[in-house]
mmCIF file of C-alpha atoms and ligand atoms in Angstrom:
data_model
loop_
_atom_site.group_PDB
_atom_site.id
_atom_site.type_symbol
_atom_site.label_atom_id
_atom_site.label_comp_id
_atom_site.label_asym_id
_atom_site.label_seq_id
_atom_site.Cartn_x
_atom_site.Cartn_y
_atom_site.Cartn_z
ATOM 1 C CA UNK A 4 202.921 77.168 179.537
ATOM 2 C CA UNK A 5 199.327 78.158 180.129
ATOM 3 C CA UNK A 6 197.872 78.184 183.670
ATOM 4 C CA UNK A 7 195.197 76.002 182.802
ATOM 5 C CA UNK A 8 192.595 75.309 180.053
ATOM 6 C CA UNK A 9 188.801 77.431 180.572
ATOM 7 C CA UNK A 10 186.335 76.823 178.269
ATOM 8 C CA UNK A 11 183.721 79.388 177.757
ATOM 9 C CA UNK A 12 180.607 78.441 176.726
ATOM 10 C CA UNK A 13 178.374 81.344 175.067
ATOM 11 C CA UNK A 14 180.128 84.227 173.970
ATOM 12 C CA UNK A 15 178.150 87.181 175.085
ATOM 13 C CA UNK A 16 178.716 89.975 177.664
ATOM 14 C CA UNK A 17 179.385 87.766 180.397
ATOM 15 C CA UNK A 18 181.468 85.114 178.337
ATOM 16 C CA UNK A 19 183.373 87.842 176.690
ATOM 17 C CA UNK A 20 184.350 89.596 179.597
ATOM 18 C CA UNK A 21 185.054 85.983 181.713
ATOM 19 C CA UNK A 22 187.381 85.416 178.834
ATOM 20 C CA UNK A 23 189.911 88.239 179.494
ATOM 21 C CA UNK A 24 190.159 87.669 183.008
ATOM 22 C CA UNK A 25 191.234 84.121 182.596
ATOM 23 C CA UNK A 26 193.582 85.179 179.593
ATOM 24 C CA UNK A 27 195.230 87.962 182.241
ATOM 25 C CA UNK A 28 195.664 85.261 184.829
ATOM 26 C CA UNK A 29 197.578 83.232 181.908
ATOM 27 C CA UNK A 30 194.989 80.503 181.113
ATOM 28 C CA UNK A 31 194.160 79.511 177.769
ATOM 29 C CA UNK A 32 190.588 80.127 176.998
ATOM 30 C CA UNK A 33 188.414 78.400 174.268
ATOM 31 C CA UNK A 34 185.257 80.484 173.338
ATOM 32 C CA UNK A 35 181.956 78.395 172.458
ATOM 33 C CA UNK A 36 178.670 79.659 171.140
ATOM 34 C CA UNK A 37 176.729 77.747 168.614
ATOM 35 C CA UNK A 38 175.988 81.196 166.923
ATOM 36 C CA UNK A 39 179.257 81.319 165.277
ATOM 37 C CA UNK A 40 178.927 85.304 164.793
ATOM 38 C CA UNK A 41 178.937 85.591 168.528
ATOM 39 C CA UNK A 42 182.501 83.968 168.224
ATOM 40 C CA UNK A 43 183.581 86.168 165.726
ATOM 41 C CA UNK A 44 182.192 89.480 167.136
ATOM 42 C CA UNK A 45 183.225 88.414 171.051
ATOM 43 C CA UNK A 46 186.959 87.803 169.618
ATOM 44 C CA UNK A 47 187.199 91.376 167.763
ATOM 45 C CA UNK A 48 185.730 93.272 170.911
ATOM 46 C CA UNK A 49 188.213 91.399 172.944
ATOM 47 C CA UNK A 50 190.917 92.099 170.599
ATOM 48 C CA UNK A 51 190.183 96.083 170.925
ATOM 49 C CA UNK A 52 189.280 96.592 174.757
ATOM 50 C CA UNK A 53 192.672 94.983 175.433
ATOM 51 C CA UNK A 54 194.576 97.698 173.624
ATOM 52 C CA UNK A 55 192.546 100.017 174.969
ATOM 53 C CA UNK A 56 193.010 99.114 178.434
ATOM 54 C CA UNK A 57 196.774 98.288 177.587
ATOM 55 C CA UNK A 58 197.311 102.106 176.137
ATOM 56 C CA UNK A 59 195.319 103.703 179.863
ATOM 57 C CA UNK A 60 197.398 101.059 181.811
ATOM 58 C CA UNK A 61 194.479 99.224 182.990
ATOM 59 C CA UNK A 62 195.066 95.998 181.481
ATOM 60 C CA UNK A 63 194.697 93.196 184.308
ATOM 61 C CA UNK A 64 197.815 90.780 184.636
ATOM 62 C CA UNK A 65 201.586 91.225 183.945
ATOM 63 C CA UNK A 66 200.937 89.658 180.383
ATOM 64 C CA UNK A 67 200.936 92.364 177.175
ATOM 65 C CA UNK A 68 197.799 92.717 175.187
ATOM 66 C CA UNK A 69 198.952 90.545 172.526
ATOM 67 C CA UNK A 70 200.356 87.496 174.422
ATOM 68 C CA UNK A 71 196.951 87.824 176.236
ATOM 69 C CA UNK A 72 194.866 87.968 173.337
ATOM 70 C CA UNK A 73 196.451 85.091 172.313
ATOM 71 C CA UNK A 74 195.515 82.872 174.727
ATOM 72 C CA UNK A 75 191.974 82.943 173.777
ATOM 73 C CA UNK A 76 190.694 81.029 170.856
ATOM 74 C CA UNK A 77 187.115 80.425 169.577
ATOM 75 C CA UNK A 78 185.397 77.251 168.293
ATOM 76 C CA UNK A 79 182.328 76.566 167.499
ATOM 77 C CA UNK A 80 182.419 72.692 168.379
ATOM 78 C CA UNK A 81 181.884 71.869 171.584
ATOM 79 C CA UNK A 82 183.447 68.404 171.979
ATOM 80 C CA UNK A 83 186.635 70.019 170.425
ATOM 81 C CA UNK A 84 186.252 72.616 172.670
ATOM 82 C CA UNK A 85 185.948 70.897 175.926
ATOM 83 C CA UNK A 86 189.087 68.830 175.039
ATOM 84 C CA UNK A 87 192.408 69.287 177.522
ATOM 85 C CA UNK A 88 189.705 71.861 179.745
ATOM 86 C CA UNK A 89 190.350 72.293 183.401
ATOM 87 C CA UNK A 90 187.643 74.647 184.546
ATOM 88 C CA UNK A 91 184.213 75.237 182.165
ATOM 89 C CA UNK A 92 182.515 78.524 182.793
ATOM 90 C CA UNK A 93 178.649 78.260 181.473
ATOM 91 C CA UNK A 94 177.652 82.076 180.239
ATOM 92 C CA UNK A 95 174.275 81.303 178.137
ATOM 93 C CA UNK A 96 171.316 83.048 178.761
ATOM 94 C CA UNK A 97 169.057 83.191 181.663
ATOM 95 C CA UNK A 98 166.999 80.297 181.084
ATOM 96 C CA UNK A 99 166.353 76.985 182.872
ATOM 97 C CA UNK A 100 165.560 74.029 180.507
ATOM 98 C CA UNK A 101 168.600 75.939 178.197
ATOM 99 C CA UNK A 102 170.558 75.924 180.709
ATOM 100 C CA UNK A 103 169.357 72.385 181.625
ATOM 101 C CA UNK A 104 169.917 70.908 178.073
ATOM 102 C CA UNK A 105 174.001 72.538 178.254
ATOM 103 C CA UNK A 106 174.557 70.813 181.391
ATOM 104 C CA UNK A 107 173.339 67.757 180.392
ATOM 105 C CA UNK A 108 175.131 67.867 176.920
ATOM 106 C CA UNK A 109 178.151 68.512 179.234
ATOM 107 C CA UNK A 110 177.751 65.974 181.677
ATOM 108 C CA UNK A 111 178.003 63.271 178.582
ATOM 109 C CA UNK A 112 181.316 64.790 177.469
ATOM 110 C CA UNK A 113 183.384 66.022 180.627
ATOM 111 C CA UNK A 114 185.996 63.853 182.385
ATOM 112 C CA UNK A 115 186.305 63.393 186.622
ATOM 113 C CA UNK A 116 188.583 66.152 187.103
ATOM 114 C CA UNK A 117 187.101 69.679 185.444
ATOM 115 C CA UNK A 118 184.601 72.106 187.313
ATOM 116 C CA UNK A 119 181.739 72.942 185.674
ATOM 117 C CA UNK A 120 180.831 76.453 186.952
ATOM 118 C CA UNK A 121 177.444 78.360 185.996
ATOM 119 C CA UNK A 122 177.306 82.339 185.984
ATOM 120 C CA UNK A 123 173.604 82.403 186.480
ATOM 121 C CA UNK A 124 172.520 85.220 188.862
ATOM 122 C CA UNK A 125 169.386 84.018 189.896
ATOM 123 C CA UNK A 126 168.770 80.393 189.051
ATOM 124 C CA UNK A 127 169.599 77.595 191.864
ATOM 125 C CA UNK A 128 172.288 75.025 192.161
ATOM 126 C CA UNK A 129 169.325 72.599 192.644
ATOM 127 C CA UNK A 130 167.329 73.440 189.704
ATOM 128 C CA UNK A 131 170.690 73.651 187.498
ATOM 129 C CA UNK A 132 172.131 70.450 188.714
ATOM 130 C CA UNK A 133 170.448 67.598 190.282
ATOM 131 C CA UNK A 134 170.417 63.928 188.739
ATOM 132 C CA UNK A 135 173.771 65.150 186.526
ATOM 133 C CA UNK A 136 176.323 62.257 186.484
ATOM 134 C CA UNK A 137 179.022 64.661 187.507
ATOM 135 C CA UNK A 138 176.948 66.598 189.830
ATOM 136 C CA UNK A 139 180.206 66.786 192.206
ATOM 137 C CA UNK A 140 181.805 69.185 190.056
ATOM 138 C CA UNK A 141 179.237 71.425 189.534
ATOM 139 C CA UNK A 142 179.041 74.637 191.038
ATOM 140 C CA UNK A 143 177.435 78.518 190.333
ATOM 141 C CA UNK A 144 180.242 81.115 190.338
ATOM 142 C CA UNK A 145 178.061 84.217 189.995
ATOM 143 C CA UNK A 146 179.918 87.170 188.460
ATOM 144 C CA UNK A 147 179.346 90.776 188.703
ATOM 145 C CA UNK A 148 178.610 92.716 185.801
ATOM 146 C CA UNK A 149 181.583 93.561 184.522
ATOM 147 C CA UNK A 150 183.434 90.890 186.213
ATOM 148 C CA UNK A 151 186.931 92.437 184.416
ATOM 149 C CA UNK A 152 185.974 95.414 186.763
ATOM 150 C CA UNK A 153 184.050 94.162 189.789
ATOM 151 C CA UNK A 154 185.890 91.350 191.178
ATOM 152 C CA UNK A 155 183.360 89.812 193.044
ATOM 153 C CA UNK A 156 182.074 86.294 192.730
ATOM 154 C CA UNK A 157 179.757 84.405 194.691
ATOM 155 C CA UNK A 158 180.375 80.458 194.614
ATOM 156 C CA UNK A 159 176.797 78.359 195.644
ATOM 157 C CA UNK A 160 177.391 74.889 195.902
ATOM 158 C CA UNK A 161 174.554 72.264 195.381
ATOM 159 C CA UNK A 162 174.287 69.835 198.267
ATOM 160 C CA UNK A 163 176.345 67.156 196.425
ATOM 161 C CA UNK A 164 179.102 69.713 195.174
ATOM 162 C CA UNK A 165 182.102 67.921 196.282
ATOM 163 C CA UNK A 166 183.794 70.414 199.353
ATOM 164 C CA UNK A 167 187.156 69.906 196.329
ATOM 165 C CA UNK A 168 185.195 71.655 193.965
ATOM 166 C CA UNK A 169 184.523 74.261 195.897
ATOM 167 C CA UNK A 170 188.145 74.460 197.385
ATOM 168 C CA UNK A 171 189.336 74.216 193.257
ATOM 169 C CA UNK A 172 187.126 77.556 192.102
ATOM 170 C CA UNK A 173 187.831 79.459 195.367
ATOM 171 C CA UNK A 174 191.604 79.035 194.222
ATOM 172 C CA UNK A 175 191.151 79.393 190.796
ATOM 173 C CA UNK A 176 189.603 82.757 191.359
ATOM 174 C CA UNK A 177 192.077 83.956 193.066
ATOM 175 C CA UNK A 178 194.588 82.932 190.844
ATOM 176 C CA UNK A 179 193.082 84.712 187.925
ATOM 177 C CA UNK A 180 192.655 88.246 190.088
ATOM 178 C CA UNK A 181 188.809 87.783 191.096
ATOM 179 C CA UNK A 182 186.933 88.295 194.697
ATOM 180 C CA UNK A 183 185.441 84.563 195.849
ATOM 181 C CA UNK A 184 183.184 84.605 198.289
ATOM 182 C CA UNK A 185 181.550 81.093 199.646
ATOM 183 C CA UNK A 186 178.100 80.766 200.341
ATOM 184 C CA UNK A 187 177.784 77.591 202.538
ATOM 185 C CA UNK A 188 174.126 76.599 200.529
ATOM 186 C CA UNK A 189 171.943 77.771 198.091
ATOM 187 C CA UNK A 190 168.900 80.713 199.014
ATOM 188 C CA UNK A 191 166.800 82.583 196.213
ATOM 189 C CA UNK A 192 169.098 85.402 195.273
ATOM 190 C CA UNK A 193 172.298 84.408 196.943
ATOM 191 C CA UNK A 194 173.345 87.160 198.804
ATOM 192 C CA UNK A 195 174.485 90.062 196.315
ATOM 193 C CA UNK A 196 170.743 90.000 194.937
ATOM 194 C CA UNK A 197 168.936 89.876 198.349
ATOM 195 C CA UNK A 198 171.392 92.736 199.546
ATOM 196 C CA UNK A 199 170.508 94.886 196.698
ATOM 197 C CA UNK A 200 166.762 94.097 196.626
ATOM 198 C CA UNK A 201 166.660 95.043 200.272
ATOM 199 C CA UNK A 202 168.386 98.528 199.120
ATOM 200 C CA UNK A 203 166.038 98.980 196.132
ATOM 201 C CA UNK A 204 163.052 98.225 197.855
ATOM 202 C CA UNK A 205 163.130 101.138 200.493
ATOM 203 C CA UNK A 206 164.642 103.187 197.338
ATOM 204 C CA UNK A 207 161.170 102.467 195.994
ATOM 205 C CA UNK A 208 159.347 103.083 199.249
ATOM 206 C CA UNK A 209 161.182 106.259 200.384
ATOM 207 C CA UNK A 210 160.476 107.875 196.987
ATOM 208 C CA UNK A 211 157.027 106.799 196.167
ATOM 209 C CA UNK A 212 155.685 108.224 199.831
ATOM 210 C CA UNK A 213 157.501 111.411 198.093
ATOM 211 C CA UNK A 214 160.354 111.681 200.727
ATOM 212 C CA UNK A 215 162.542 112.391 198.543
ATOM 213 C CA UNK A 216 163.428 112.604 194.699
ATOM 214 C CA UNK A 217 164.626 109.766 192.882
ATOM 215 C CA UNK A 218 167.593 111.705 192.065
ATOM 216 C CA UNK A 219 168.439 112.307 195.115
ATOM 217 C CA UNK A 220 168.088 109.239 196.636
ATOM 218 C CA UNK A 221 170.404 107.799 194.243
ATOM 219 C CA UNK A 222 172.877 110.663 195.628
ATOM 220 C CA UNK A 223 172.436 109.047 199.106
ATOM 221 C CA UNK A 224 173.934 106.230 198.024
ATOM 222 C CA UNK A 225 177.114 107.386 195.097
ATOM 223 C CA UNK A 226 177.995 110.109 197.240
ATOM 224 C CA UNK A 227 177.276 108.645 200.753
ATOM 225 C CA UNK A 228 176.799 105.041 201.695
ATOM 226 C CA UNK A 229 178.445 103.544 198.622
ATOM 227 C CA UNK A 230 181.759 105.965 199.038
ATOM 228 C CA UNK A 231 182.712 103.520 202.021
ATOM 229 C CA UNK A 232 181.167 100.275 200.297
ATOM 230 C CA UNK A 233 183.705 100.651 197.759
ATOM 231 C CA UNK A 234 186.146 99.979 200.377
ATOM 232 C CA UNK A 235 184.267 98.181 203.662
ATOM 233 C CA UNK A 236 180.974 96.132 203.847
ATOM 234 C CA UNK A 237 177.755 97.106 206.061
ATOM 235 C CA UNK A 238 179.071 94.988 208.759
ATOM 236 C CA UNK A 239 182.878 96.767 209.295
ATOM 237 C CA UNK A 240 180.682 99.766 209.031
ATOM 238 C CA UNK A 241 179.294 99.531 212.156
ATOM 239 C CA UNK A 242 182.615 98.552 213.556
ATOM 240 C CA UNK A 243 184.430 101.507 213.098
ATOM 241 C CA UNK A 244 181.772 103.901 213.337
ATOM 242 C CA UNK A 245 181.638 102.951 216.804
ATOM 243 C CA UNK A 246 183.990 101.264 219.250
ATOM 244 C CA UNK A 247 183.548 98.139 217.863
ATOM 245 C CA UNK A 248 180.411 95.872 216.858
ATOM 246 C CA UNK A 249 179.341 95.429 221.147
ATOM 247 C CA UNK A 250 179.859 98.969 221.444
ATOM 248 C CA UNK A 251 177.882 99.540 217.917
ATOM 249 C CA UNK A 252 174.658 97.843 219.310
ATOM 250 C CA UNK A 253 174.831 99.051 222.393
ATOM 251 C CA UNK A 254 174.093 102.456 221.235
ATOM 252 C CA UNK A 255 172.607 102.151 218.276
ATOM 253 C CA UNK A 256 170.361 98.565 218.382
ATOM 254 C CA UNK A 257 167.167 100.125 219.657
ATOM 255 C CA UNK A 258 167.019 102.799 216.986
ATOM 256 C CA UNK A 259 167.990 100.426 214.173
ATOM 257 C CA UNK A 260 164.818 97.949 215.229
ATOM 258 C CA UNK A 261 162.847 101.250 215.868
ATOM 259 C CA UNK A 262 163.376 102.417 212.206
ATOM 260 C CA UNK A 263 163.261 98.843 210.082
ATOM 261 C CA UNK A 264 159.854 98.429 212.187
ATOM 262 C CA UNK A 265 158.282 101.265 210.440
ATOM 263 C CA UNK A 266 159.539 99.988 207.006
ATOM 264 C CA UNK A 267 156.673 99.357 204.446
ATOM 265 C CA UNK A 268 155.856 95.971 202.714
ATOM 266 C CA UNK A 269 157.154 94.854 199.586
ATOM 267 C CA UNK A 270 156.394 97.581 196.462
ATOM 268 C CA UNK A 271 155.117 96.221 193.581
ATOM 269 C CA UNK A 272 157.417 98.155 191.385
ATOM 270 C CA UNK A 273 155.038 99.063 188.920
ATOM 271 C CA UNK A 274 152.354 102.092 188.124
ATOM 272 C CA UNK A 275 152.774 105.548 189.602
ATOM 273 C CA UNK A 276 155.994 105.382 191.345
ATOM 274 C CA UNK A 277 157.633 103.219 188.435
ATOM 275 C CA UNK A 278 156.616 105.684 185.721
ATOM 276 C CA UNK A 279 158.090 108.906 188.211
ATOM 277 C CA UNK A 280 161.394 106.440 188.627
ATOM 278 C CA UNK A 281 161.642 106.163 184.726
ATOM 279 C CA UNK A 282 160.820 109.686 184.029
ATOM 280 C CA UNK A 283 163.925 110.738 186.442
ATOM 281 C CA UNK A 284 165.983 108.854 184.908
ATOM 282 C CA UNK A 285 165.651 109.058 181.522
ATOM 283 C CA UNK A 286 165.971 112.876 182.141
ATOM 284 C CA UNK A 287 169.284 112.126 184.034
ATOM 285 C CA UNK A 288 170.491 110.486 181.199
ATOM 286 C CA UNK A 289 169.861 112.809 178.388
ATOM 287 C CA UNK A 290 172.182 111.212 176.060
ATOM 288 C CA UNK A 291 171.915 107.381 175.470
ATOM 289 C CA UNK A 292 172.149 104.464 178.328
ATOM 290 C CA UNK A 293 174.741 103.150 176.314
ATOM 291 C CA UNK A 294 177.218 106.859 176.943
ATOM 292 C CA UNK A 295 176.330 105.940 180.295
ATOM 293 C CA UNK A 296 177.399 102.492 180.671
ATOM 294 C CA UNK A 297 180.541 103.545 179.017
ATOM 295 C CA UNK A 298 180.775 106.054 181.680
ATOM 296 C CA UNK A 299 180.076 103.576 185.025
ATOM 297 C CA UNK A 300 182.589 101.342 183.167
ATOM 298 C CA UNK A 301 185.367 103.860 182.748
ATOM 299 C CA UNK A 302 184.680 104.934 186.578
ATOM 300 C CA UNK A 303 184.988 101.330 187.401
ATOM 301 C CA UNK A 304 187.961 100.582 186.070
ATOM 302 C CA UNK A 305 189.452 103.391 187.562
ATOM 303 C CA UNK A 306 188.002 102.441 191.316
ATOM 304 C CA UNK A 307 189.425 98.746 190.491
ATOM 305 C CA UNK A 308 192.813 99.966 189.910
ATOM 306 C CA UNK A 309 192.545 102.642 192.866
ATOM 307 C CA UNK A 310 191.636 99.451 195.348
ATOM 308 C CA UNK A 311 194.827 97.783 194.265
ATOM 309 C CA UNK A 312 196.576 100.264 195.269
ATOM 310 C CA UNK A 313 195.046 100.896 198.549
HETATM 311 P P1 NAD B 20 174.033 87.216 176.476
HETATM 312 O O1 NAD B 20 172.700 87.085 175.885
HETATM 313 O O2 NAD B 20 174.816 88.468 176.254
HETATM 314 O O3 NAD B 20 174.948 86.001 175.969
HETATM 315 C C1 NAD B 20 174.480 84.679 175.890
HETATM 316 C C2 NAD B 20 175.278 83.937 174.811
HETATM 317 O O4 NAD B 20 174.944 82.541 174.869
HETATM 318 C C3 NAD B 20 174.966 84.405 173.375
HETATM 319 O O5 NAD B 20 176.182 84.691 172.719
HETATM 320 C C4 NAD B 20 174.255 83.198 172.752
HETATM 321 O O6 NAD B 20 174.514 83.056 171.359
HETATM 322 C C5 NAD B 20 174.870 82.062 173.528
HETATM 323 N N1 NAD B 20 174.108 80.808 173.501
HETATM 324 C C6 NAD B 20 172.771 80.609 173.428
HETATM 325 N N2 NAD B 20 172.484 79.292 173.436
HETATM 326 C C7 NAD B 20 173.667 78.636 173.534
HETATM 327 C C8 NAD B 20 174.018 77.253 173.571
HETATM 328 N N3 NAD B 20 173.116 76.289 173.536
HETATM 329 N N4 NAD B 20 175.335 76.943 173.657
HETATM 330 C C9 NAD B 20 176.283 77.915 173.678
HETATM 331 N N5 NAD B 20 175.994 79.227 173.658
HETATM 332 C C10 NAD B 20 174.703 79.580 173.563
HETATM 333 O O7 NAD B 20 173.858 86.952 178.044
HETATM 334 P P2 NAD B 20 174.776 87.482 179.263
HETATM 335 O O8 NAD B 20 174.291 88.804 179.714
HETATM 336 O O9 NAD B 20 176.205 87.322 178.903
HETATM 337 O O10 NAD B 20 174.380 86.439 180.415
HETATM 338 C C11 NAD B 20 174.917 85.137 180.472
HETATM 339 C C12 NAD B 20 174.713 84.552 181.868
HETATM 340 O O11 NAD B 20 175.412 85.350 182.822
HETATM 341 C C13 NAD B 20 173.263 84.496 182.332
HETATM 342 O O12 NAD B 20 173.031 83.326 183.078
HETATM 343 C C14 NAD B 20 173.165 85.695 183.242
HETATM 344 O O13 NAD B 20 172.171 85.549 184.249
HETATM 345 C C15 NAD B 20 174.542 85.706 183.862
HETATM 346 N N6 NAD B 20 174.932 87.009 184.409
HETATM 347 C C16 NAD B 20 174.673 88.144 183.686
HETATM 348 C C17 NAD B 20 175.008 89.387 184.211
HETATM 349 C C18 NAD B 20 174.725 90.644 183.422
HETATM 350 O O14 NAD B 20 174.698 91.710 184.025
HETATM 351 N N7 NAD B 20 174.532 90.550 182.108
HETATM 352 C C19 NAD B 20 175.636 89.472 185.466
HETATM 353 C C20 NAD B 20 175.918 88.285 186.172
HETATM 354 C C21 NAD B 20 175.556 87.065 185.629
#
């Protein structure tokens, strides 16, 4: 039988794409929106990017297409939905007293045993959860966008998260293929977010002091830093490119704290230096964003599947 019982609830990009990665680690899935087209048009896009990715043999699991897309039903009542679940996966959109309202509406239905799990990328454990009955299950599991592509997912407890709950999700995850990572406590951003804004901030300096375009500080990154981030983190980094961490900051400490001390302060990411941003890209990306996100995607998929293989 079925690996478990997830419950989806909202059926948008997120939802959609949480759906097939549960259905290609075997779980039955249950897809809940209360806009009822969201259900219908969530369950044909399913339907077609797993033949898709069955016909380029990049279809996650060991499960065909069919017995996969099988798995995943939609319903557009919630009690009925939430009935037999084992994990709930919250995908609505980004916004507190929603968000709020669904978790409270949940907390009067669930049982003891199911994790409720929150996708939110920005929004806290503490703001999300506190005063719920069954507070101890909650969690965030925040996905990466596409999370059938980017495994990652970063699991933020709330100070009364049971340590079970977290234990449960970690599991789960890796069960249905995904990359959990646990953050011991909550902090604004988590840490994917406050990586990236630290990256996108001296982006924004370096080319609005006119350093260098905006082009090509993007090519610092796809065809520099990021070719070994695909593979090893900032902190291996340093490892290898030295002998060892010690031996890393040995040579290189003083010049690291001699360059961050000449970094600027935060950019306001607007005006000037926003409009030269847009300008460069929008004239990278002649044709339309979405070509382009069908692009990134296709090169994703094809870095996921190299990385398994590695
Ligand atoms: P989306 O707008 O594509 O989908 C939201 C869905 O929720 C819609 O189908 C909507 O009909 C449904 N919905 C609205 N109210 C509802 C309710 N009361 N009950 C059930 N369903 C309801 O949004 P998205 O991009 O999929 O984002 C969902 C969540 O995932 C957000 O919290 C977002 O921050 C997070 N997230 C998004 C990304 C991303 O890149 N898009 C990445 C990581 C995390």
């Amino acid at each position: 039988g079925p690996a478990g019982r997830a419950v989806i609830v909202g059926s948008g990009l997120i939802g959609r794409s949480w759906a097939m990665v549960f259905a290609s680690g075997g779980f039955k899935v249950i897809l809940y929106d209360i806009v009822q087209q969201q259900i219908t048009s969530a369950l044909e896009n399913i339907s077609k990017q797993m033949r898709e990715l069955e016909k380029s043999g990049m279809l996650k699991g060991t499960l065909s297409a069919e017995k996969q897309f099988s798995l995943i039903h939609g319903c557009s009542d919630l009690k009925e939905a939430l009935e037999g679940a084992t994990f709930i996966q919250e995908c609505t959109p980004e916004n507190l007293e929603l968000k709020k309202k669904i978790f409270g509406q949940l907390d009067l239905m669930v049982n003891d045993d199911v994790v409720i799990s929150s996708s939110t990328s920005c929004l806290l454990p503490t703001k999300l959860f506190t005063g719920l009955k069954h507070v101890k299950q909650c969690i965030v599991a925040h996905p990466v966008n596409p999370p059938y592509f980017v495994p990652l997912v970063e699991l933020v407890p709330h100070p009364e998260t049971d340590p079970s709950t977290v234990e449960k999700t970690y599991a789960l995850m890796k069960k249905i293929g995904q990359s959990p990572v646990k953050l011991t406590r909550e902090t604004d951003g988590f840490v994917l977010n406050r990586l990236q804004y630290a990256v996108i901030s001296e982006a924004w300096r370096l080319v609005g002091e006119g350093i260098v375009s905006p082009t090509d500080l993007d090519l610092v990154m796809s065809d520099g830093l990021g070719m070994r981030y695909a593979f090893i983190g900032p902190l291996e980094t340093m490892h290898l490119n030295a002998e060892g961490i010690t031996n890393y900051c040995e040579r290189y400490r003083e010049g690291m704290i001699r360059v961050l001390k000449t970094f600027g302060p935060i950019p306001e990411f607007s005006g000037e230096i926003e409009q030269k941003i847009s300008q460069a890209m929008c004239e990278n990306t002649p044709k339309s964003i979405n070509l382009r996100r069908e692009w990134r995607d296709e090169c994703l998929a094809r870095l996921a599947k190299l990385k398994t293989e590695m």
